[in-house]
Short mmCIF file of C-alpha atoms in Angstrom, two decimals:
data_model
loop_
_atom_site.label_atom_id
_atom_site.label_comp_id
_atom_site.label_asym_id
_atom_site.label_seq_id
_atom_site.Cartn_x
_atom_site.Cartn_y
_atom_site.Cartn_z
CA MET K 1 91.23 106.81 70.74
CA THR K 2 87.96 105.12 71.70
CA PRO K 3 84.50 106.55 72.48
CA GLU K 4 85.51 106.43 76.16
CA SER K 5 88.75 108.39 75.69
CA ARG K 6 89.00 111.81 77.32
CA PRO K 7 90.93 113.80 74.70
CA ARG K 8 92.90 116.85 75.57
CA LEU K 9 95.14 119.10 73.52
CA TRP K 10 98.87 118.48 73.55
CA ARG K 11 100.55 120.67 76.15
CA LEU K 12 102.65 122.22 73.39
CA ALA K 13 99.69 123.06 71.13
CA ARG K 14 97.74 126.30 71.21
CA LEU K 15 94.40 127.12 69.54
CA ASP K 16 94.40 130.56 67.97
CA PHE K 17 92.76 132.70 65.34
CA ASP K 18 94.94 133.79 62.42
CA ARG K 19 93.59 137.21 61.55
CA VAL K 20 95.77 137.39 58.42
CA ARG K 21 94.15 134.31 56.87
CA GLN K 22 90.91 134.76 58.84
CA ARG K 23 91.02 131.14 59.96
CA ARG K 24 91.18 129.19 63.19
CA VAL K 25 94.53 127.52 63.61
CA LEU K 26 96.21 124.99 65.88
CA LEU K 27 99.83 126.00 66.53
CA TYR K 28 102.52 123.66 67.81
CA PRO K 29 106.33 123.33 67.52
CA GLU K 30 107.33 123.77 63.90
CA GLY K 31 103.80 123.42 62.66
CA ALA K 32 100.37 124.89 62.14
CA MET K 33 97.11 123.19 61.22
CA PHE K 34 94.26 125.26 59.85
CA LEU K 35 90.89 124.24 61.19
CA ASN K 36 87.40 124.42 59.79
CA ASP K 37 84.60 125.50 62.13
CA THR K 38 83.70 121.95 63.09
CA GLY K 39 87.32 121.02 63.81
CA ALA K 40 87.79 124.09 65.97
CA GLU K 41 84.55 123.32 67.82
CA ILE K 42 85.60 119.73 68.51
CA LEU K 43 89.03 120.81 69.78
CA GLY K 44 87.43 123.50 71.93
CA LEU K 45 85.59 120.71 73.76
CA CYS K 46 88.73 118.61 74.34
CA ASP K 47 89.42 119.49 77.98
CA GLY K 48 90.67 116.11 79.22
CA ARG K 49 87.45 115.60 81.22
CA ARG K 50 84.75 115.04 78.59
CA THR K 51 84.75 111.68 76.83
CA ILE K 52 84.47 111.48 73.06
CA ASN K 53 80.92 110.18 73.61
CA GLU K 54 80.11 113.32 75.59
CA ILE K 55 81.67 115.60 72.95
CA THR K 56 79.62 113.79 70.31
CA ALA K 57 76.47 114.31 72.36
CA VAL K 58 77.10 118.06 72.73
CA LEU K 59 77.63 118.50 68.98
CA GLY K 60 74.86 116.07 68.03
CA GLU K 61 72.37 118.06 70.04
CA LYS K 62 73.56 121.35 68.56
CA TYR K 63 73.36 120.16 64.96
CA SER K 64 70.58 117.55 65.38
CA THR K 65 72.60 114.87 63.61
CA ASP K 66 74.80 111.91 64.52
CA VAL K 67 78.44 113.02 64.37
CA SER K 68 79.96 110.19 66.43
CA GLY K 69 81.92 108.61 63.56
CA ASP K 70 83.31 111.95 62.41
CA VAL K 71 84.42 113.07 65.86
CA LEU K 72 86.16 109.78 66.63
CA GLU K 73 87.86 109.77 63.23
CA TYR K 74 89.00 113.37 63.54
CA LEU K 75 90.44 112.95 67.03
CA SER K 76 92.12 109.66 66.10
CA LEU K 77 93.86 111.45 63.24
CA LEU K 78 95.06 114.22 65.53
CA SER K 79 96.15 111.68 68.11
CA ARG K 80 98.33 109.93 65.52
CA ARG K 81 99.99 113.30 64.96
CA ASP K 82 100.50 113.70 68.76
CA LEU K 83 98.25 116.79 68.82
CA VAL K 84 95.71 115.30 71.23
CA SER K 85 96.15 112.61 73.82
CA ASP K 86 93.85 110.58 76.03
CA ALA K 87 93.75 111.98 79.57
CA ALA K 88 91.93 108.83 80.72
CA GLY K 89 94.96 106.83 79.59
CA ASP K 90 97.27 109.06 81.63
CA ALA K 91 95.22 108.54 84.78
CA LEU K 92 95.36 104.81 84.24
CA GLU K 93 99.14 104.90 83.84
CA THR K 94 99.75 106.91 86.99
CA SER K 95 97.42 104.82 89.14
CA ARG K 96 99.38 101.65 88.33
CA MET L 1 108.48 136.72 38.50
CA THR L 2 106.74 133.82 40.19
CA THR L 3 103.97 134.61 42.62
CA SER L 4 104.84 134.04 46.26
CA ASN L 5 102.99 132.03 48.88
CA GLN L 6 102.38 133.30 52.36
CA PRO L 7 105.37 132.48 54.55
CA THR L 8 104.71 130.50 57.74
CA THR L 9 108.05 130.57 59.56
CA LEU L 10 110.57 133.19 60.61
CA LEU L 11 113.86 132.18 62.15
CA ALA L 12 115.42 135.15 63.93
CA GLU L 13 119.09 134.59 64.61
CA LEU L 14 119.45 137.20 67.31
CA THR L 15 123.22 136.93 67.73
CA TYR L 16 126.22 134.87 66.72
CA ARG L 17 127.66 135.19 70.25
CA CYS L 18 127.64 131.77 71.92
CA PRO L 19 129.47 130.13 74.81
CA LEU L 20 129.55 126.84 72.87
CA HIS L 21 131.88 125.98 69.99
CA CYS L 22 130.06 123.05 68.35
CA PRO L 23 131.84 121.91 65.20
CA TYR L 24 128.52 121.32 63.36
CA CYS L 25 127.13 124.83 63.88
CA SER L 26 124.99 126.03 60.96
CA ASN L 27 126.25 129.59 61.37
CA PRO L 28 128.54 130.82 58.59
CA LEU L 29 132.31 130.67 58.91
CA GLU L 30 132.44 134.49 58.88
CA MET L 31 130.37 135.83 61.76
CA THR L 32 129.20 139.27 62.82
CA ARG L 33 130.38 141.05 65.93
CA ALA L 34 127.95 142.20 68.59
CA GLU L 35 127.97 145.88 67.62
CA ALA L 36 126.53 145.04 64.19
CA GLU L 37 123.50 143.23 65.66
CA VAL L 38 119.95 144.26 64.76
CA SER L 39 118.38 146.55 67.40
CA THR L 40 115.38 145.71 69.57
CA GLU L 41 113.14 148.11 67.65
CA ASP L 42 114.16 146.67 64.29
CA TRP L 43 113.48 143.11 65.45
CA LYS L 44 110.05 144.11 66.74
CA ARG L 45 109.24 145.75 63.43
CA VAL L 46 110.37 142.64 61.53
CA PHE L 47 108.21 140.38 63.75
CA SER L 48 105.18 142.61 63.10
CA GLN L 49 105.82 142.63 59.36
CA ALA L 50 106.30 138.86 59.37
CA ARG L 51 102.94 138.37 61.09
CA GLU L 52 101.25 140.64 58.52
CA LEU L 53 102.73 138.48 55.75
CA GLY L 54 101.25 135.36 57.36
CA VAL L 55 104.08 134.02 59.51
CA LEU L 56 102.83 131.90 62.46
CA GLN L 57 106.00 130.30 63.77
CA LEU L 58 108.87 132.29 65.22
CA GLY L 59 112.18 130.71 66.19
CA LEU L 60 114.50 132.79 68.35
CA SER L 61 117.90 131.36 67.75
CA GLY L 62 121.56 132.24 67.36
CA GLY L 63 124.33 131.76 68.51
CA GLU L 64 122.94 131.82 72.00
CA PRO L 65 119.84 134.09 72.05
CA MET L 66 120.04 134.34 75.85
CA VAL L 67 122.97 136.77 75.54
CA ARG L 68 120.50 139.35 74.19
CA LYS L 69 119.31 141.44 77.11
CA ASP L 70 116.12 142.34 75.21
CA LEU L 71 115.01 138.70 74.79
CA GLU L 72 112.03 139.01 77.15
CA GLU L 73 110.86 142.16 75.38
CA LEU L 74 111.09 140.42 71.99
CA VAL L 75 109.17 137.38 73.29
CA ALA L 76 106.43 139.59 74.71
CA HIS L 77 106.06 141.43 71.42
CA ALA L 78 105.92 138.16 69.45
CA ARG L 79 103.28 136.74 71.77
CA GLN L 80 101.20 139.88 71.47
CA LEU L 81 101.23 139.39 67.69
CA GLY L 82 99.99 135.81 68.12
CA LEU L 83 103.19 134.14 66.93
CA TYR L 84 104.04 130.68 68.30
CA THR L 85 107.46 131.37 69.75
CA THR L 86 110.23 128.85 70.31
CA LEU L 87 113.46 129.75 72.06
CA VAL L 88 116.37 127.71 70.74
CA THR L 89 119.03 127.76 73.43
CA SER L 90 122.05 125.97 74.85
CA GLY L 91 120.49 126.49 78.29
CA LEU L 92 123.56 128.42 79.44
CA GLY L 93 122.58 131.69 81.09
CA LEU L 94 119.04 130.57 81.95
CA THR L 95 118.72 131.79 85.52
CA ARG L 96 115.51 131.35 87.51
CA ALA L 97 114.71 135.05 87.19
CA ARG L 98 115.13 134.94 83.43
CA ALA L 99 113.13 131.77 83.00
CA GLU L 100 110.28 133.29 85.03
CA ARG L 101 110.35 136.49 82.97
CA LEU L 102 110.32 134.50 79.71
CA LYS L 103 107.33 132.52 80.89
CA GLU L 104 105.60 135.71 81.96
CA ALA L 105 106.32 137.22 78.53
CA GLY L 106 104.40 134.34 76.93
CA LEU L 107 107.12 132.09 75.53
CA ASP L 108 105.36 129.07 74.00
CA HIS L 109 108.19 126.59 73.88
CA ILE L 110 111.83 126.26 74.84
CA GLN L 111 114.28 123.96 73.11
CA ILE L 112 117.50 123.12 74.94
CA SER L 113 120.40 121.52 73.10
CA PHE L 114 122.31 118.58 74.52
CA GLN L 115 125.43 117.26 72.81
CA ASP L 116 125.55 113.71 74.14
CA VAL L 117 124.49 111.58 77.11
CA GLU L 118 128.07 111.12 78.34
CA THR L 119 129.49 114.24 79.94
CA GLU L 120 133.00 113.87 78.60
CA SER L 121 131.84 113.37 75.03
CA ALA L 122 129.23 116.14 75.30
CA GLU L 123 131.78 118.64 76.51
CA ARG L 124 134.33 117.60 73.93
CA ILE L 125 131.72 118.35 71.22
CA ALA L 126 130.60 121.65 72.78
CA GLY L 127 134.21 122.65 73.38
CA ILE L 128 133.31 123.84 76.90
CA ARG L 129 132.10 122.54 80.28
CA SER L 130 128.36 122.88 79.99
CA VAL L 131 126.50 119.70 80.98
CA LYS L 132 125.78 120.67 84.58
CA GLN L 133 124.35 124.03 83.55
CA LYS L 134 122.23 122.42 80.85
CA ARG L 135 120.78 119.92 83.32
CA GLU L 136 119.98 122.71 85.75
CA ALA L 137 118.31 124.70 82.97
CA ALA L 138 116.20 121.67 82.02
CA ALA L 139 115.14 121.13 85.64
CA LEU L 140 114.16 124.77 85.94
CA VAL L 141 112.11 124.67 82.75
CA ARG L 142 110.26 121.59 84.02
CA GLU L 143 109.64 123.15 87.41
CA LEU L 144 108.12 126.26 85.79
CA GLY L 145 106.01 124.08 83.50
CA LEU L 146 107.31 125.53 80.25
CA ALA L 147 106.76 123.43 77.13
CA PHE L 148 110.11 121.80 76.64
CA SER L 149 112.05 120.08 73.86
CA VAL L 150 115.48 118.52 74.00
CA ASN L 151 117.47 118.88 70.81
CA VAL L 152 120.45 116.69 69.98
CA VAL L 153 122.48 116.92 66.80
CA LEU L 154 123.63 113.44 65.82
CA HIS L 155 126.93 112.51 64.17
CA ARG L 156 129.58 109.80 64.25
CA ALA L 157 130.67 110.38 67.85
CA ASN L 158 127.19 110.10 69.46
CA LEU L 159 124.90 108.22 67.06
CA ASP L 160 125.65 104.84 68.66
CA ARG L 161 124.10 106.17 71.89
CA VAL L 162 120.83 107.36 70.33
CA GLY L 163 118.82 105.01 72.58
CA GLU L 164 120.47 106.37 75.72
CA ILE L 165 120.03 109.91 74.42
CA ILE L 166 116.28 109.33 74.15
CA GLU L 167 116.21 107.93 77.71
CA MET L 168 118.11 111.01 78.89
CA ALA L 169 115.54 113.31 77.27
CA ALA L 170 112.75 111.37 78.99
CA SER L 171 114.48 111.57 82.36
CA LEU L 172 114.91 115.33 81.89
CA GLY L 173 111.13 115.49 81.52
CA ALA L 174 111.07 116.62 77.88
CA ASP L 175 107.72 116.87 76.09
CA ARG L 176 109.54 116.35 72.83
CA VAL L 177 112.98 115.32 71.63
CA GLU L 178 114.38 116.31 68.29
CA LEU L 179 117.17 114.07 67.01
CA ALA L 180 118.57 115.66 63.89
CA ASN L 181 121.49 114.21 62.04
CA THR L 182 124.00 116.88 61.07
CA GLN L 183 123.25 118.91 57.96
CA TYR L 184 126.45 119.78 56.17
CA TYR L 185 126.59 123.58 55.91
CA GLY L 186 128.86 126.17 57.49
CA TRP L 187 131.04 124.65 60.19
CA ALA L 188 129.58 121.19 59.66
CA LEU L 189 130.75 121.08 56.05
CA LYS L 190 134.21 122.06 57.20
CA ASN L 191 134.10 119.20 59.74
CA ARG L 192 132.30 116.73 57.51
CA ASP L 193 134.97 114.02 57.62
CA ALA L 194 134.92 114.02 61.43
CA LEU L 195 131.13 114.14 61.75
CA MET L 196 129.79 111.79 59.07
CA PRO L 197 128.36 108.59 60.56
CA THR L 198 128.85 105.25 58.84
CA ARG L 199 126.05 103.45 57.05
CA ALA L 200 126.23 100.74 59.72
CA GLN L 201 125.61 103.36 62.42
CA ILE L 202 122.60 104.74 60.53
CA GLU L 203 121.14 101.26 60.02
CA ALA L 204 121.63 100.33 63.68
CA SER L 205 119.95 103.56 64.85
CA ARG L 206 116.69 103.08 62.95
CA PRO L 207 115.07 100.21 64.92
CA VAL L 208 116.22 101.75 68.22
CA VAL L 209 114.47 105.03 67.39
CA GLU L 210 111.38 103.31 65.95
CA GLN L 211 110.89 101.26 69.11
CA ALA L 212 111.35 104.34 71.28
CA ILE L 213 108.79 106.27 69.22
CA ALA L 214 106.24 103.54 69.86
CA ARG L 215 107.15 103.26 73.56
CA TYR L 216 106.91 106.99 74.25
CA ARG L 217 103.83 107.71 72.13
CA GLY L 218 101.54 110.10 73.99
CA LYS L 219 104.24 110.90 76.58
CA MET L 220 107.16 112.31 74.64
CA GLN L 221 107.22 113.11 70.95
CA ILE L 222 110.32 111.89 69.14
CA ILE L 223 111.40 113.53 65.89
CA TYR L 224 114.17 111.76 63.99
CA VAL L 225 115.81 113.43 60.99
CA LEU L 226 118.03 111.20 58.87
CA PRO L 227 121.21 112.60 57.32
CA ASP L 228 120.39 113.47 53.74
CA TYR L 229 123.67 112.06 52.40
CA TYR L 230 122.25 108.59 53.13
CA GLU L 231 118.90 109.32 51.51
CA THR L 232 117.97 108.47 47.93
CA TYR L 233 116.19 111.75 47.21
CA PRO L 234 117.01 115.26 48.43
CA LYS L 235 115.15 117.07 51.19
CA ALA L 236 112.66 119.80 50.35
CA CYS L 237 114.88 122.44 51.86
CA TYR L 238 112.69 124.58 54.15
CA GLY L 239 109.67 123.68 52.03
CA GLY L 240 111.27 125.10 48.89
CA TRP L 241 113.19 128.30 48.24
CA GLY L 242 111.14 131.36 49.19
CA ASN L 243 108.08 129.19 49.77
CA VAL L 244 107.39 129.26 53.52
CA TYR L 245 110.59 130.19 55.35
CA ILE L 246 112.51 133.38 56.12
CA LEU L 247 115.77 133.53 58.04
CA VAL L 248 117.10 136.84 59.36
CA THR L 249 120.73 136.90 60.47
CA PRO L 250 122.09 138.84 63.48
CA ASP L 251 123.14 141.73 61.22
CA GLY L 252 119.79 141.85 59.42
CA LYS L 253 120.31 139.89 56.22
CA ALA L 254 117.11 138.17 55.10
CA LEU L 255 117.74 134.73 53.61
CA PRO L 256 115.64 131.87 52.20
CA CYS L 257 118.08 129.28 53.65
CA HIS L 258 121.05 129.15 56.06
CA GLY L 259 123.66 128.64 53.37
CA ALA L 260 122.39 131.36 51.03
CA THR L 261 125.15 133.85 51.88
CA GLU L 262 127.62 131.39 50.38
CA ILE L 263 125.93 131.37 46.95
CA LYS L 264 127.81 133.81 44.74
CA ASP L 265 125.92 136.29 42.54
CA LEU L 266 122.95 136.49 44.93
CA LYS L 267 122.49 140.11 45.97
CA LEU L 268 121.91 140.08 49.72
CA VAL L 269 119.13 142.23 51.18
CA ASN L 270 118.86 143.67 54.68
CA ILE L 271 115.81 144.28 56.85
CA ARG L 272 117.36 147.64 57.77
CA ASP L 273 116.96 148.79 54.16
CA HIS L 274 113.71 147.14 53.03
CA SER L 275 110.36 146.04 54.39
CA LEU L 276 109.95 142.30 54.88
CA GLU L 277 107.02 142.44 52.45
CA TRP L 278 109.26 143.79 49.67
CA ILE L 279 111.94 141.27 50.55
CA TRP L 280 109.50 138.37 50.42
CA GLN L 281 107.58 139.41 47.32
CA GLU L 282 109.97 141.47 45.21
CA SER L 283 113.60 140.91 46.14
CA PRO L 284 115.73 139.09 43.55
CA ILE L 285 117.19 136.76 46.18
CA PHE L 286 113.82 135.38 47.34
CA ASN L 287 112.69 135.02 43.71
CA ALA L 288 115.93 133.45 42.49
CA PHE L 289 114.79 129.82 42.76
CA ARG L 290 111.01 130.04 42.93
CA GLY L 291 109.04 128.00 40.39
CA ASP L 292 110.90 125.58 38.11
CA GLU L 293 112.23 127.63 35.21
CA TRP L 294 115.71 127.79 36.70
CA MET L 295 115.88 124.01 37.16
CA LYS L 296 118.16 121.76 35.16
CA GLU L 297 117.45 118.23 34.03
CA PRO L 298 116.58 115.74 35.34
CA CYS L 299 114.68 117.99 37.79
CA ARG L 300 112.74 120.17 35.37
CA THR L 301 110.78 117.25 33.93
CA CYS L 302 110.81 115.12 37.10
CA PRO L 303 107.46 114.43 38.85
CA ARG L 304 109.23 114.80 42.21
CA LYS L 305 109.99 118.48 41.59
CA THR L 306 106.79 119.55 43.32
CA GLN L 307 107.81 117.60 46.44
CA ASP L 308 111.50 118.37 46.81
CA PHE L 309 111.96 121.42 44.53
CA SER L 310 115.27 119.98 43.23
CA GLY L 311 116.58 119.85 46.82
CA CYS L 312 118.71 122.39 48.62
CA ARG L 313 120.17 125.25 46.54
CA CYS L 314 122.90 125.93 49.07
CA GLN L 315 123.97 122.30 49.08
CA ALA L 316 123.98 122.26 45.26
CA PHE L 317 126.19 125.34 45.27
CA ALA L 318 128.47 124.21 48.07
CA LEU L 319 129.14 120.85 46.42
CA THR L 320 129.03 121.69 42.68
CA GLY L 321 129.68 125.44 42.45
CA ASP L 322 126.38 126.01 40.59
CA ALA L 323 123.23 126.67 42.60
CA THR L 324 120.95 125.68 39.70
CA ASN L 325 122.31 122.14 39.62
CA PRO L 326 120.24 119.34 41.15
CA ASP L 327 121.02 118.68 44.81
CA PRO L 328 123.71 115.96 44.48
CA VAL L 329 121.90 113.84 47.10
CA CYS L 330 119.40 112.76 44.41
CA MET L 331 120.16 109.36 42.93
CA LEU L 332 118.59 110.47 39.64
CA THR L 333 121.50 112.83 38.87
CA PRO L 334 125.04 111.81 37.90
CA LEU L 335 126.18 114.43 40.46
CA ARG L 336 125.31 111.80 43.11
CA ALA L 337 128.91 110.58 42.68
CA ILE L 338 130.01 113.65 44.71
CA ILE L 339 128.00 112.44 47.71
CA ASP L 340 129.17 108.85 47.35
CA ASP L 341 132.79 110.00 47.19
CA ALA L 342 132.31 112.16 50.29
CA LEU L 343 130.76 109.23 52.16
CA GLN L 344 133.63 106.98 51.19
CA GLN L 345 136.24 109.55 52.16
CA SER L 346 134.56 110.46 55.46
CA THR L 347 133.81 106.99 56.71
CA GLY L 348 136.66 105.05 55.16
CA GLU L 349 139.35 106.28 57.50
CA SER L 350 139.83 105.33 61.11
CA GLY L 351 141.78 107.12 63.81
CA PRO L 352 140.91 109.89 66.27
CA ILE L 353 138.17 112.39 65.46
CA GLU L 354 139.54 115.94 65.21
CA TYR L 355 137.18 118.94 65.07
CA GLN L 356 137.68 122.50 63.91
CA TYR L 357 135.70 124.36 66.54
CA ARG L 358 133.28 127.18 65.79
CA VAL L 359 134.84 130.53 66.67
CA ILE L 360 133.88 134.12 65.95
CA GLY L 361 136.51 136.26 64.19
CA GLU L 362 139.35 137.60 66.34
CA GLY L 363 138.43 140.16 68.96
CA ALA L 364 134.71 139.42 68.67
CA GLY L 365 134.45 138.32 72.30
CA VAL L 366 131.64 136.19 73.63
#
């Protein structure tokens, strides 16, 4: 992931709210990842069109602070676990 | 009694009926006939109770779950509860109409088993002609856009082709491929000598899989599960006994692990007689191996006990006759000699591979 990546959720993952634990959760085959509010907000913005820079700008404006490092780090972690991928990368692949 | 966590996973084995006869099936040697299967209403109640307890993942498995005519109704109920639902199927019986109804019902993910990349070998393992139907099922799933995994159980007869198997999964359009070496329970334990790969096969497979994982990153997820007999430490069986996992068999028995029915002296409990909450929190079977007080040495004082929980209770019982023994896979126990002997016996001999095929008791009908 780079600041220019356009992250989107893995096709097999689903964002949900677990009303038993009262927490946001990302569900995927054989797994579940509980999310804090910030994590859920970041993932909610991962639509495969916005770049990480744009996501950072949306959140930075909302919270009046620079979150660029955190957003990139968080999405890189999820990308290593195959839970988000870079839609910009896909477009590049198919156009070759 | 040790306090229980919230469970995360329910595996619902809807039926033992199956058109395939795979010799590594995890189902028990004694299987239930169709008339003893849990009813639609009881399954729905169990799914609801599981969700209340905290379960998030639901596996619909078998046997072949597609033989249940109420499958779509069960999927719809699970989805309504917010469960992430995976259908674990051979692909046989997946017509277009059924696939469309399953998608409509909100199925999250479908996992289709393949036995090998070569038709002849695949059908010898499955004990039935099935490859064409499986390929058609996979194509249908792709066309409908369902989230799709290919699952292949690995053993001596197909492990050398693991690279080609991965390519096959990619060409089928899988989002994910699960390559799991055989776990030796049920039918697989009976067929262990015919299924066990050699150490050379295991070693040769590793770099092939590692390179494929790197090559397919972001396109197809590859999960590779090594056979525990070749590991140094045991696996944390389903995250520890009664820790996160509940299995319910076709006739309603609730178990902490596939092999639990084999462990003598465990009083089996049924979802027809008790709530899942009672079963999870109070039943003797789910509490039998929670915590560490039951553990023997070297496990009880071992720092690894919080990671692997002394390994698999069913494997300890199956191989040593005492479920409180350490899992013999662990190199820190003298019981490891049992595993080493089995490896030597299984892989020392040459000659044709003969399987004892999975069958349901006489007159069961499939």
